[in-house]
mmCIF file of C-alpha atoms and ligand atoms in Angstrom:
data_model
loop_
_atom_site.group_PDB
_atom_site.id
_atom_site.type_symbol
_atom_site.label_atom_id
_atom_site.label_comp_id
_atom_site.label_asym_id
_atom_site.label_seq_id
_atom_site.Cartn_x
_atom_site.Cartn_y
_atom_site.Cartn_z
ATOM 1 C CA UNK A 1 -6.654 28.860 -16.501
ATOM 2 C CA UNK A 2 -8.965 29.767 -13.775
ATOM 3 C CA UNK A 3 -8.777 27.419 -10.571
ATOM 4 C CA UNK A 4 -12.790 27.187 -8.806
ATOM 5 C CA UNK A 5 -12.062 27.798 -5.079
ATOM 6 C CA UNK A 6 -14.350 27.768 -2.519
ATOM 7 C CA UNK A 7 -13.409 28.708 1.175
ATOM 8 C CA UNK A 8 -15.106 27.028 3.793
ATOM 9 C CA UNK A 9 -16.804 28.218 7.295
ATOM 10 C CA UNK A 10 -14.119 26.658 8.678
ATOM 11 C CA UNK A 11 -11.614 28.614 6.439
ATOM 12 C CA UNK A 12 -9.669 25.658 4.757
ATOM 13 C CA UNK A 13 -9.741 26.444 1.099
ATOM 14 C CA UNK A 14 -10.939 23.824 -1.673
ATOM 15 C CA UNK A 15 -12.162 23.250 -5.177
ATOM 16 C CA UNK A 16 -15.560 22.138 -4.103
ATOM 17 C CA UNK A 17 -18.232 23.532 -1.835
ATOM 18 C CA UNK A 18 -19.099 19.865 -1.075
ATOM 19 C CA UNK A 19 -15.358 18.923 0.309
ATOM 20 C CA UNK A 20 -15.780 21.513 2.969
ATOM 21 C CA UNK A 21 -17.525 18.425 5.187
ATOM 22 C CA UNK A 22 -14.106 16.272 4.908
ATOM 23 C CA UNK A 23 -11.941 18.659 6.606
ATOM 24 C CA UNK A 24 -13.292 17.945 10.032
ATOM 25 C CA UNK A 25 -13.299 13.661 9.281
ATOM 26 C CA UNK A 26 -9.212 14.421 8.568
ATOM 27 C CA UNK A 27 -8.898 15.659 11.779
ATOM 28 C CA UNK A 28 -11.111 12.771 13.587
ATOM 29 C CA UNK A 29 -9.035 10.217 11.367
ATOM 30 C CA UNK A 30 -5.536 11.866 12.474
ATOM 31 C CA UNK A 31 -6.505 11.891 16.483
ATOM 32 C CA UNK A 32 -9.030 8.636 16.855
ATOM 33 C CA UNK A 33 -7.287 6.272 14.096
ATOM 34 C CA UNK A 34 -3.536 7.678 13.145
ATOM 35 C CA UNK A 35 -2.301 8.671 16.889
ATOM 36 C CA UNK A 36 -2.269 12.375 15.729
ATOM 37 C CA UNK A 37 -0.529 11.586 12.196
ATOM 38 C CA UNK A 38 1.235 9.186 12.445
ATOM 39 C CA UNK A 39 2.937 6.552 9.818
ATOM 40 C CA UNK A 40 1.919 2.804 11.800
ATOM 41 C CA UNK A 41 0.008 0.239 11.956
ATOM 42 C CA UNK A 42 -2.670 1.740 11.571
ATOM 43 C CA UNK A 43 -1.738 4.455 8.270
ATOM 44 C CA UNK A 44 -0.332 0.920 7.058
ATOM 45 C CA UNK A 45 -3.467 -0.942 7.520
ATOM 46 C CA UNK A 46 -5.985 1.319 5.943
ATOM 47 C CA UNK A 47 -3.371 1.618 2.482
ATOM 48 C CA UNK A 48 -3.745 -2.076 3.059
ATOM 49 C CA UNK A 49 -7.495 -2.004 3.496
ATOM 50 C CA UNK A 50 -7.756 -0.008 0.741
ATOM 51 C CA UNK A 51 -6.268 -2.319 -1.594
ATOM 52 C CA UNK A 52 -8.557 -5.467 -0.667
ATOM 53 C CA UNK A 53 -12.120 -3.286 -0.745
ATOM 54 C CA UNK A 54 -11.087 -2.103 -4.660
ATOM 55 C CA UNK A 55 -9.540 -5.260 -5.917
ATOM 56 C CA UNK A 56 -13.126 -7.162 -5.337
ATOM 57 C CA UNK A 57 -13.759 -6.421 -9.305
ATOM 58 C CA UNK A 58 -13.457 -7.456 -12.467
ATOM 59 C CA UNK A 59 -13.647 -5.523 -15.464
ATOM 60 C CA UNK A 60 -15.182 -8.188 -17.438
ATOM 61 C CA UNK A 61 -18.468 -7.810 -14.591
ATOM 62 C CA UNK A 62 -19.542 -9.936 -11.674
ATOM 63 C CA UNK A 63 -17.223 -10.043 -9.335
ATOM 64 C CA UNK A 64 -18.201 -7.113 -6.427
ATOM 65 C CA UNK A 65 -18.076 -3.543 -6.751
ATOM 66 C CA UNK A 66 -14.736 -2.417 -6.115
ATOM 67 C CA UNK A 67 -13.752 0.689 -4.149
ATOM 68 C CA UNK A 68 -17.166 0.466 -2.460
ATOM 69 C CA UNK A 69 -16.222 0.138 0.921
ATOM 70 C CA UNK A 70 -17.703 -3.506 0.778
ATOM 71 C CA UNK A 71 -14.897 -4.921 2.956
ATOM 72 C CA UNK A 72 -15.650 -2.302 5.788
ATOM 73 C CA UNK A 73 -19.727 -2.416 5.550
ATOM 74 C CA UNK A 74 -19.692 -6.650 5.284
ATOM 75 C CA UNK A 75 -17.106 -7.366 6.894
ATOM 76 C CA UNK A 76 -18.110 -10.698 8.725
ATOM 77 C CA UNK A 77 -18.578 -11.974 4.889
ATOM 78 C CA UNK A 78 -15.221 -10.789 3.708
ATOM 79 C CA UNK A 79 -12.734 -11.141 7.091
ATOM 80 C CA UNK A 80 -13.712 -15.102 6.374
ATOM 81 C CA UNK A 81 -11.606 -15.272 3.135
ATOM 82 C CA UNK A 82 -8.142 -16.568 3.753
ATOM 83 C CA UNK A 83 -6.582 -13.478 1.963
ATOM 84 C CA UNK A 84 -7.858 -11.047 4.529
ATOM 85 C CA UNK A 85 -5.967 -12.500 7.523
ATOM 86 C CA UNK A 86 -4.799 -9.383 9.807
ATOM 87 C CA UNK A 87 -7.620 -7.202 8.361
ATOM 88 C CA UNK A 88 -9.637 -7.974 11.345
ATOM 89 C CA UNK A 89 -7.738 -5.232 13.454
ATOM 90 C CA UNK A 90 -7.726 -2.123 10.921
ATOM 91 C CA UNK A 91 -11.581 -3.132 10.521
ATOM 92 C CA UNK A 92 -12.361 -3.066 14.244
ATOM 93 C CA UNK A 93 -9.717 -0.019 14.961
ATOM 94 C CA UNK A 94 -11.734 2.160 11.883
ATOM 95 C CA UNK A 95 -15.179 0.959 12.697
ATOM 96 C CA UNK A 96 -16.407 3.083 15.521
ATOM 97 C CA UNK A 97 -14.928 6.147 13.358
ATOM 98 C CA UNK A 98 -16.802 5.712 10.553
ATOM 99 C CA UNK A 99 -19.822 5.507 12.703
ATOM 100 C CA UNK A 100 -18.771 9.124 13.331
ATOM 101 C CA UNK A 101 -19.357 10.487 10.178
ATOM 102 C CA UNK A 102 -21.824 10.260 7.513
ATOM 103 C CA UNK A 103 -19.940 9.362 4.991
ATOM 104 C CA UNK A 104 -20.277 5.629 2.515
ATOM 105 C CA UNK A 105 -18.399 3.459 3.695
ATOM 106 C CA UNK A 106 -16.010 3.531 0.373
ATOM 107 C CA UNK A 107 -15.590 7.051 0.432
ATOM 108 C CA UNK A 108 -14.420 6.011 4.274
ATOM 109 C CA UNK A 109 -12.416 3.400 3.387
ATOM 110 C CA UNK A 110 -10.449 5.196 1.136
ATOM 111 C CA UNK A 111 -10.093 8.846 2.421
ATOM 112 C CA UNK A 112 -8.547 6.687 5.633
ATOM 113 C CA UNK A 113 -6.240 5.667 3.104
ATOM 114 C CA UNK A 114 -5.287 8.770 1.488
ATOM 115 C CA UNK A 115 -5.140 10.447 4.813
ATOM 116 C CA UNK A 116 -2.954 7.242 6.229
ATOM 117 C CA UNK A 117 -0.751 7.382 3.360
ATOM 118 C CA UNK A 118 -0.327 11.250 3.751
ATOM 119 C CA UNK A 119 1.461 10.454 7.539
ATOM 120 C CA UNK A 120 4.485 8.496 5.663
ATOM 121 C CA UNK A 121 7.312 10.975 4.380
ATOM 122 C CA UNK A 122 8.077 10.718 1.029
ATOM 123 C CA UNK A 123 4.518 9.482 -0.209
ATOM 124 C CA UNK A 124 2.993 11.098 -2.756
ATOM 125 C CA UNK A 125 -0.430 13.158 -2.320
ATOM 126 C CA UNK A 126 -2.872 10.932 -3.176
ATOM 127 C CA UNK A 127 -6.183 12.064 -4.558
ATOM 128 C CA UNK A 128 -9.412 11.600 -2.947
ATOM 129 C CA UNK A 129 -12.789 11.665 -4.524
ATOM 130 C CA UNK A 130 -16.176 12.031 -3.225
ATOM 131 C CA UNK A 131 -19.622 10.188 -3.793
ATOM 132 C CA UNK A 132 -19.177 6.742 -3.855
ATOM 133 C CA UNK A 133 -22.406 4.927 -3.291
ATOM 134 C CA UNK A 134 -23.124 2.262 -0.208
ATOM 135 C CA UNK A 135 -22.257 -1.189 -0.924
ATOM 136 C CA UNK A 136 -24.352 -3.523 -2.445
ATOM 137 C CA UNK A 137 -22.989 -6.752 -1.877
ATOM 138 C CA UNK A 138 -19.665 -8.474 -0.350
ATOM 139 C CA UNK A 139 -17.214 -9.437 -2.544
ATOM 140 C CA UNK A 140 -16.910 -12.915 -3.527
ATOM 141 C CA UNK A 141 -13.768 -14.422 -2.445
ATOM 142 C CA UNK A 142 -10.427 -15.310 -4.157
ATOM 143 C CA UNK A 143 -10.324 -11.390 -5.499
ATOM 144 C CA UNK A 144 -7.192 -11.033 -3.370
ATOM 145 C CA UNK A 145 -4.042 -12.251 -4.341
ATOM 146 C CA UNK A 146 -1.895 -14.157 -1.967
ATOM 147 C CA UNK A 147 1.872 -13.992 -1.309
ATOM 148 C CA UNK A 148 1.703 -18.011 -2.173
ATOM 149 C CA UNK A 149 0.413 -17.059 -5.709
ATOM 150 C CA UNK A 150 2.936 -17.351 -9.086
ATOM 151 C CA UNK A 151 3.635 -13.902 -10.743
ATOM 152 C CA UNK A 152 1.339 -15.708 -13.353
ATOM 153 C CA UNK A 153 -1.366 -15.759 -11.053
ATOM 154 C CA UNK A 154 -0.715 -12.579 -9.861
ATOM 155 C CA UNK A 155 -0.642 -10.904 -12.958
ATOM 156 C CA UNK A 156 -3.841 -12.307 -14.381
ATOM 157 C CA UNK A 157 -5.698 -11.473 -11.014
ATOM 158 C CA UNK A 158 -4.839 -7.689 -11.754
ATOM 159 C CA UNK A 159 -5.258 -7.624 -15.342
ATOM 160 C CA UNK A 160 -9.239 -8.926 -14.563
ATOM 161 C CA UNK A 161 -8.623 -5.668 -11.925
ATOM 162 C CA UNK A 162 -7.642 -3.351 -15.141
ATOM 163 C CA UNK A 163 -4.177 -3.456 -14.086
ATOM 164 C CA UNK A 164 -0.885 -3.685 -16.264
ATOM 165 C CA UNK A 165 1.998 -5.263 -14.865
ATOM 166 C CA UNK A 166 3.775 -1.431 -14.674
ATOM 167 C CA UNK A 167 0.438 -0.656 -12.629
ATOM 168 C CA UNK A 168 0.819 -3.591 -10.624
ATOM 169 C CA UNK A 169 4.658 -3.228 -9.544
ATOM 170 C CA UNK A 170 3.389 0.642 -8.597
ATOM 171 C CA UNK A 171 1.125 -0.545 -6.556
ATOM 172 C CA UNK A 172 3.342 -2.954 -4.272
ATOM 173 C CA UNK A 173 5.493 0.381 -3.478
ATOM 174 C CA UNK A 174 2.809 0.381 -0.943
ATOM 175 C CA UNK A 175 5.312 -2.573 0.628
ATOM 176 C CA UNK A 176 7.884 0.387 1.413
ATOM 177 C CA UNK A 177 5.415 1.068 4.548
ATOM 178 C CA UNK A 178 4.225 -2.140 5.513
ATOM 179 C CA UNK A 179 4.211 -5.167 7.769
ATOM 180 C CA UNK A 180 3.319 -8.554 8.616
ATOM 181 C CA UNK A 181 1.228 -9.826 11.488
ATOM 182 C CA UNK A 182 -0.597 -12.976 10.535
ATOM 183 C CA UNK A 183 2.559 -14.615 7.729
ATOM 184 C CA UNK A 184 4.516 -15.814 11.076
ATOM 185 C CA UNK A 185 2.210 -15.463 13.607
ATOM 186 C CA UNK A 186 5.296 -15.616 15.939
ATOM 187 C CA UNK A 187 6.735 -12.234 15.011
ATOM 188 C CA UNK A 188 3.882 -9.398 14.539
ATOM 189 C CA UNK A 189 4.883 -6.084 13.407
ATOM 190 C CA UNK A 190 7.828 -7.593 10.625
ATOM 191 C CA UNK A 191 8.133 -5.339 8.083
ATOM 192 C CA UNK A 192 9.316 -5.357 4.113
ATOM 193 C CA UNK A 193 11.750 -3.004 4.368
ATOM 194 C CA UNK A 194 14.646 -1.621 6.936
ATOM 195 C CA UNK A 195 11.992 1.530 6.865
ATOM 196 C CA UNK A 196 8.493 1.027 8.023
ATOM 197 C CA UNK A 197 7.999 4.541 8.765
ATOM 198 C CA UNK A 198 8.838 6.168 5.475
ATOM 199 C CA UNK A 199 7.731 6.060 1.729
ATOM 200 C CA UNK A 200 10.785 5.490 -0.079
ATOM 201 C CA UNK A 201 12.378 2.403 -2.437
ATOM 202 C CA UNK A 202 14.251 1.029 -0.023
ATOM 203 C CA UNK A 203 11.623 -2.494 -0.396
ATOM 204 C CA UNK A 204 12.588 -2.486 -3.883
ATOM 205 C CA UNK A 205 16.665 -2.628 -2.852
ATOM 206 C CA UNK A 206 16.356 -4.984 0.088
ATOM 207 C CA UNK A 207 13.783 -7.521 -2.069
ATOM 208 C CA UNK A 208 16.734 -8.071 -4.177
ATOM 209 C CA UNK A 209 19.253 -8.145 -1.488
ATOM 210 C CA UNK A 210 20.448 -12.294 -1.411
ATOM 211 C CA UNK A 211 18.143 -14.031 1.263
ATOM 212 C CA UNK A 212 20.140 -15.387 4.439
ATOM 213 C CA UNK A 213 17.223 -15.976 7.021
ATOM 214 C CA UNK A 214 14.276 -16.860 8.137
ATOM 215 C CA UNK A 215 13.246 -13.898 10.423
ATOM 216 C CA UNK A 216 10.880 -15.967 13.090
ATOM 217 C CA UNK A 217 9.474 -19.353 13.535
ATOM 218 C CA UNK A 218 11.544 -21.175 10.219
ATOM 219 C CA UNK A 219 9.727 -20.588 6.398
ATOM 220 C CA UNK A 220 6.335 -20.021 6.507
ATOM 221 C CA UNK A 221 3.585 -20.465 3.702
ATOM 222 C CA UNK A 222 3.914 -17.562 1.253
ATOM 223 C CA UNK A 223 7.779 -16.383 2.406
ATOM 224 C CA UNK A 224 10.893 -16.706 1.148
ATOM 225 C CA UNK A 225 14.775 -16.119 2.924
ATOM 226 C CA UNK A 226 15.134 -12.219 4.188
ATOM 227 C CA UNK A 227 18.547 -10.600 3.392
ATOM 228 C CA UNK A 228 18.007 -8.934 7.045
ATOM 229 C CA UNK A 229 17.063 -10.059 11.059
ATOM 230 C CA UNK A 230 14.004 -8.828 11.934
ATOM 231 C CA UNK A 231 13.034 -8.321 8.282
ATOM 232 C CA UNK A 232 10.142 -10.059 6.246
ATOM 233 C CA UNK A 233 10.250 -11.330 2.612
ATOM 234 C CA UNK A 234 7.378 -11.995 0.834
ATOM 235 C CA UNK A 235 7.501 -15.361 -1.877
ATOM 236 C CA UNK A 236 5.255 -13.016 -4.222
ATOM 237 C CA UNK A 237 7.493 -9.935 -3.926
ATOM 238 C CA UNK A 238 10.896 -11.438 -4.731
ATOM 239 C CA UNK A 239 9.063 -13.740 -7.136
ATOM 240 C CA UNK A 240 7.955 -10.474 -9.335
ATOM 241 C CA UNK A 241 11.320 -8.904 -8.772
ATOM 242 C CA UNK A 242 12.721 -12.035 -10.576
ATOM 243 C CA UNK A 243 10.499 -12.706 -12.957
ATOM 244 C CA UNK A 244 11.219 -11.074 -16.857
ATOM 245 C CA UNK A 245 7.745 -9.607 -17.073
ATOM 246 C CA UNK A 246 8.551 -7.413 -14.456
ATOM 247 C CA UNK A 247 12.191 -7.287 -13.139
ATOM 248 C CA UNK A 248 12.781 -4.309 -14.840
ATOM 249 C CA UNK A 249 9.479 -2.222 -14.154
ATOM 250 C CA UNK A 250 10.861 -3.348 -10.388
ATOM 251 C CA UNK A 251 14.714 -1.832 -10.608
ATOM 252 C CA UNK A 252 13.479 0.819 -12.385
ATOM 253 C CA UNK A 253 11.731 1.925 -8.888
ATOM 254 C CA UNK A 254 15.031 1.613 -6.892
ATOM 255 C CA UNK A 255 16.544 4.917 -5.675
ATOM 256 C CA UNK A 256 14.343 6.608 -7.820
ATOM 257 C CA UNK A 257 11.965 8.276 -5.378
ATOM 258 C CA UNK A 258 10.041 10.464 -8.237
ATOM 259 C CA UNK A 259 8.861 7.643 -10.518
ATOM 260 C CA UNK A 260 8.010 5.848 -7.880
ATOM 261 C CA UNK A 261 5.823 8.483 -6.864
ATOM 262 C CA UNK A 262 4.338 9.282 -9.858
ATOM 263 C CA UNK A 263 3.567 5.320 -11.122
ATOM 264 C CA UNK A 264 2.024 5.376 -7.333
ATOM 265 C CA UNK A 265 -0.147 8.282 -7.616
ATOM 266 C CA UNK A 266 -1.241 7.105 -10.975
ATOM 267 C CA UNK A 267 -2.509 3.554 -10.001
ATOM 268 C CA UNK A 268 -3.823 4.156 -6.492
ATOM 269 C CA UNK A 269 -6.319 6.760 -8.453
ATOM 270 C CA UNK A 270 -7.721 4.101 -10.604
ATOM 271 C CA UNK A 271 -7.790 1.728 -7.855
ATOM 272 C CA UNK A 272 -9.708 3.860 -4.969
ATOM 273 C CA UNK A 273 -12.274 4.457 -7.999
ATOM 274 C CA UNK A 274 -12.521 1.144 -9.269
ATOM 275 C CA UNK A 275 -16.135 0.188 -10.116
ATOM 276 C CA UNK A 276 -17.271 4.096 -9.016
ATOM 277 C CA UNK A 277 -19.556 6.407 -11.013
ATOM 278 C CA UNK A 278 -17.467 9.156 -12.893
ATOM 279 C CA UNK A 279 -19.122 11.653 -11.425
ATOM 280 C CA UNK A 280 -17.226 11.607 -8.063
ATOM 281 C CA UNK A 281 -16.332 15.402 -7.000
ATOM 282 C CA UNK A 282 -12.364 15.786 -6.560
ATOM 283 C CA UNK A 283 -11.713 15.975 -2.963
ATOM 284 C CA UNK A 284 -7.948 16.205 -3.122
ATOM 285 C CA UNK A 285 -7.332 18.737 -1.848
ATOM 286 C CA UNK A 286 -8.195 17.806 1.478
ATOM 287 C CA UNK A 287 -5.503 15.149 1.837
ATOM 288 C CA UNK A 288 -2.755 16.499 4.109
ATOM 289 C CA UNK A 289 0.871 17.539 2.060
ATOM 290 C CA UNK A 290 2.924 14.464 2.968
ATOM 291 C CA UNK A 291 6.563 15.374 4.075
ATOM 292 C CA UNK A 292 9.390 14.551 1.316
ATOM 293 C CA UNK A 293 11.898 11.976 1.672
ATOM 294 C CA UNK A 294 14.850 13.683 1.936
ATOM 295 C CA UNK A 295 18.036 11.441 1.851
ATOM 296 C CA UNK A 296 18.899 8.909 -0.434
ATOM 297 C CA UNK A 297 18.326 5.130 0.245
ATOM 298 C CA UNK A 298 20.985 3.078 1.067
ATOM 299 C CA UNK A 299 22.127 -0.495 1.024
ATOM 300 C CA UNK A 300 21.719 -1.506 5.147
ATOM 301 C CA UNK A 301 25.159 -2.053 6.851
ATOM 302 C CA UNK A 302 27.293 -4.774 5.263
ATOM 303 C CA UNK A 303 25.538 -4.889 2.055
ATOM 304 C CA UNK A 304 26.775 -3.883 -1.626
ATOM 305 C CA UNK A 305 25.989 -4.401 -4.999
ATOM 306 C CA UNK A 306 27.377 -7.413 -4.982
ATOM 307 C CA UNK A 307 24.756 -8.843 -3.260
ATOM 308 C CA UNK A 308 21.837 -8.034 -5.736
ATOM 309 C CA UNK A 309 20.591 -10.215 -7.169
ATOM 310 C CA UNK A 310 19.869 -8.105 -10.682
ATOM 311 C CA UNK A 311 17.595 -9.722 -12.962
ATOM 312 C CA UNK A 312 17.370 -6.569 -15.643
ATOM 313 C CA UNK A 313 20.009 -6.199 -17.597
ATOM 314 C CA UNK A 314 18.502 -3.711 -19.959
ATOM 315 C CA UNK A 315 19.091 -0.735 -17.470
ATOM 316 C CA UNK A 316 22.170 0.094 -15.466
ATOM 317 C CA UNK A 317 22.189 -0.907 -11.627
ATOM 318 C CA UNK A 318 22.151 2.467 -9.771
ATOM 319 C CA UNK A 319 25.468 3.379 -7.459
ATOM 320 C CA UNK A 320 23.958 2.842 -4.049
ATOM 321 C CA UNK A 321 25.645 3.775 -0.588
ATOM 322 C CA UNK A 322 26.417 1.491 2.344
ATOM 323 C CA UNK A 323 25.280 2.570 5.778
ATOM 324 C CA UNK A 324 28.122 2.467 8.091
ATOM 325 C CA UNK A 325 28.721 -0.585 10.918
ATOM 326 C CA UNK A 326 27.589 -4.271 10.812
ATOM 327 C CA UNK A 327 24.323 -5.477 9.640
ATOM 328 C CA UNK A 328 20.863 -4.248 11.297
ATOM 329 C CA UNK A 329 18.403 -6.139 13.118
ATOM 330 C CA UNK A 330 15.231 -4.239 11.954
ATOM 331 C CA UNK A 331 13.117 -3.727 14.704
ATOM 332 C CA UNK A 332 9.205 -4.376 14.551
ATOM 333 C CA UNK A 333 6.514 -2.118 14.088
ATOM 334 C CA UNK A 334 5.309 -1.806 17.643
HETATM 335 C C1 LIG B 401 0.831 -9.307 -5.308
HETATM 336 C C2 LIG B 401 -0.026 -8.626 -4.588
HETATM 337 C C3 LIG B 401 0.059 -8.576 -3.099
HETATM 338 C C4 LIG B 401 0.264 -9.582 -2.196
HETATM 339 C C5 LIG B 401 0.440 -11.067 -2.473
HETATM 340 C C6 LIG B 401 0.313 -8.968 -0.885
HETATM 341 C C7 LIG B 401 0.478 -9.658 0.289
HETATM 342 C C8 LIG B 401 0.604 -9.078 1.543
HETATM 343 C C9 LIG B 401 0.792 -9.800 2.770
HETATM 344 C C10 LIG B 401 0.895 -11.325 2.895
HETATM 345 C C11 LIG B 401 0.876 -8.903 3.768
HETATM 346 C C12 LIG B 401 1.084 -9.178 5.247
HETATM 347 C C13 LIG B 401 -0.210 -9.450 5.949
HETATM 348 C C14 LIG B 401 0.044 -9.834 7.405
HETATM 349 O O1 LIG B 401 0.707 -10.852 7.623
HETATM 350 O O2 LIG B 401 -0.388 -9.092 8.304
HETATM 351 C C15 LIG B 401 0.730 -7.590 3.167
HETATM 352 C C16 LIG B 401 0.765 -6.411 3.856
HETATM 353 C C17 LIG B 401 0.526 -5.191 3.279
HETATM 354 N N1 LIG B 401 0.153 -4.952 1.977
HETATM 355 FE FE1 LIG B 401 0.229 -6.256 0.473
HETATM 356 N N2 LIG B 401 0.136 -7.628 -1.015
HETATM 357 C C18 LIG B 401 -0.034 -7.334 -2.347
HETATM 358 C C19 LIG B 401 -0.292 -6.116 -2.895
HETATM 359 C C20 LIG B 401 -0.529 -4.976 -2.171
HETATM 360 C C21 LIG B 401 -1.054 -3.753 -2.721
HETATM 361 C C22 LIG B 401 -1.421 -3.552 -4.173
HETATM 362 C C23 LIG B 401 -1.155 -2.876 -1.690
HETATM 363 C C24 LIG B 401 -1.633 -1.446 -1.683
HETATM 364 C C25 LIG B 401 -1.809 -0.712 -2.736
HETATM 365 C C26 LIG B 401 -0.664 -3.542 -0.504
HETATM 366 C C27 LIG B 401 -0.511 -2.964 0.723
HETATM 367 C C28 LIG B 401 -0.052 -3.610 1.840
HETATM 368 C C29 LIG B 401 0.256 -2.937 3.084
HETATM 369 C C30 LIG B 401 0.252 -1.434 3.304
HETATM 370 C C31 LIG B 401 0.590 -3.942 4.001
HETATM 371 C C32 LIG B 401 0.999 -3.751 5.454
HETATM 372 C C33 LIG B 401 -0.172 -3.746 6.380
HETATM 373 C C34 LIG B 401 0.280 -3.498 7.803
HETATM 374 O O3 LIG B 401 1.466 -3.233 8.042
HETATM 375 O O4 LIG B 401 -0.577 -3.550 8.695
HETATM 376 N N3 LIG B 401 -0.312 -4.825 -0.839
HETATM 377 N N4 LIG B 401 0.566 -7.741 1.812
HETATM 378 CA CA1 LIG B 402 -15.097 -3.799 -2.257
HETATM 379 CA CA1 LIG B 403 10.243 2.084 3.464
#
């Protein structure tokens, strides 16, 4: 089959005359928001960002637009529901970027994400598509689900979304690059997994992991005992890791990078279109390559098998590694 390729004045090559204009924003998003590519707070935040503009929806009609960039554009309506605590500083960091460009403030909101996601190794290349249409209205609140939620909740929140529970276990690998600021206001920068920094299934090994700890100022709302110092569990994650709806869409996902991928790709595609026109032009090929994860995950020092908590006993645990030396303190995302 014939590929369409255009090459732009600036050289880059892409499908679609009209993605030629994105090349440039990539850059300004990689020095102004990303510290020149990076995978922190701030590529964390806009996945996260992403999530809570597109999950104001549902299918069955009135309840915001979705993907429209409605979280960025009315933001003093939306940063008042309790859900969005922490978005505050991804809104005011992104802000005087998109004032930059030209573009809506959904197809802002969530080629920062694509581009964001792009800076953590092992992610998959998300797609990007062009054309969404400015906001209409805010979202109304209770769209976002909260870490003090039941997987019954949870799951009905994202089915009125258009999400499956496979979909909706996808999505949360977005945990394997993520942290905590506002949970335990005490200890900013905690993250889900021993690796912040990288895209891998490491969140769904250490959300299994027996819980010893509470990492900062004793159990908070929404929290449950971490297996690791330093390390923050989240009541909803290890709740849909346990729960027989989903434990075995979740330990599927551990040490197996390329489904994870894939069932990523997949559901962040709907999401960053939900409520958008079909006609959006495919701007994917603008997104930078991410780097692969190269090694294999492994249980952090002093852990084993034995202390997984397995609640799928239709598939085989896989045979996992043991870093070397005594158990980690995992340091914050600064
Ligand atoms: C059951 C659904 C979910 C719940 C209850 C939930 C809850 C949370 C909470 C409580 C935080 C920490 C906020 C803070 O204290 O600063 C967080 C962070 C985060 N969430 Fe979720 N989340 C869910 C699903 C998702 C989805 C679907 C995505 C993306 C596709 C996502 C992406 C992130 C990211 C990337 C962060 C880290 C942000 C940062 O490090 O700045 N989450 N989530
Ligand atoms: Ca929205
Ligand atoms: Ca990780």
């Amino acid at each position: 089959a014939l590929t369409k390729r255009v090459t732009c004045a600036s050289g880059h090559i892409t499908a679609n005359a009209a993605c030629c204009a994105l090349f440039p924003i990539v850059d300004l998003l990689q020095e102004q928001l990303f510290d020149g590519a990076e995978c922190g707070e701030q590529a964390h935040s806009a996945l996260r960002l992403a999530f809570h503009d597109a999950i104001g929806l549902s299918v069955h009609g009135g309840n915001g637009g979705g993907a429209d960039g409605s979280i960025l554009a009315f933001n003093s309506t939306e940063l008042q529901y309790h859900a969005n605590g922490g978005i505050d500083d991804i809104i005011a960091d992104q802000f005087p970027v998109f004032l930059q460009t030209n573009l809506s403030a959904g197809d802002f909101v969530h080629l920062a994400a694509a581009v964001g996601t792009a800076n953590c190794p092992g992610s998959p290349r998300l797609e990007f598509k062009f054309g969404r249409p400015p906001p209409k209205a805010p979202a109304p609140d209770l769209t976002v689900p909260e870490s003090t939620d039941t997987v019954t909740t949870i799951l009905a929140r994202f089915a009125d979304a258009g999400f499956s529970p496979r979909e909706t276990v996808a999505l949360l690998s977005s945990h394997s690059v993520a942290a905590a600021d506002v949970v335990d206001v005490t200890i900013p920068g905690t993250p889900f997994d021993s690796t912040p920094d990288t895209f891998d299934t490491q969140v769904f090994l250490e959300v299994l992991l027996k819980g010893k700890l509470f990492p900062g100022n004793g159990s908070q709302p929404g929290e449950v005992l971490s297996p690791l110092a330093g390390e923050m569990r989240l009541q909803s994650d290890f709740a849909i890791s346990q729960d027989p709806r989903t434990a075995c869409i979740w330990q599927a996902m551990v040490d197996n990078q390329l489904l994870m991928q894939i069932a990523f790709k997949a559901a962040m595609a709907k999401l960053k279109t939900l409520g958008q026109p079909s006609n959006l032009i495919d701007c994917s090929d603008v997104i930078p390559v991410p780097a692969p994860f190269k090694t294999a995950i492994k249980y952090p020092a002093s852990f084993s098998k034995e202390d997984v908590q397995i609640a799928c006993h239709l598939l085989p645990f896989p045979s996992i590694a043991t870093v070397a030396g005594p158990a980690p303190t995992v340091p914050p995302v600064p």
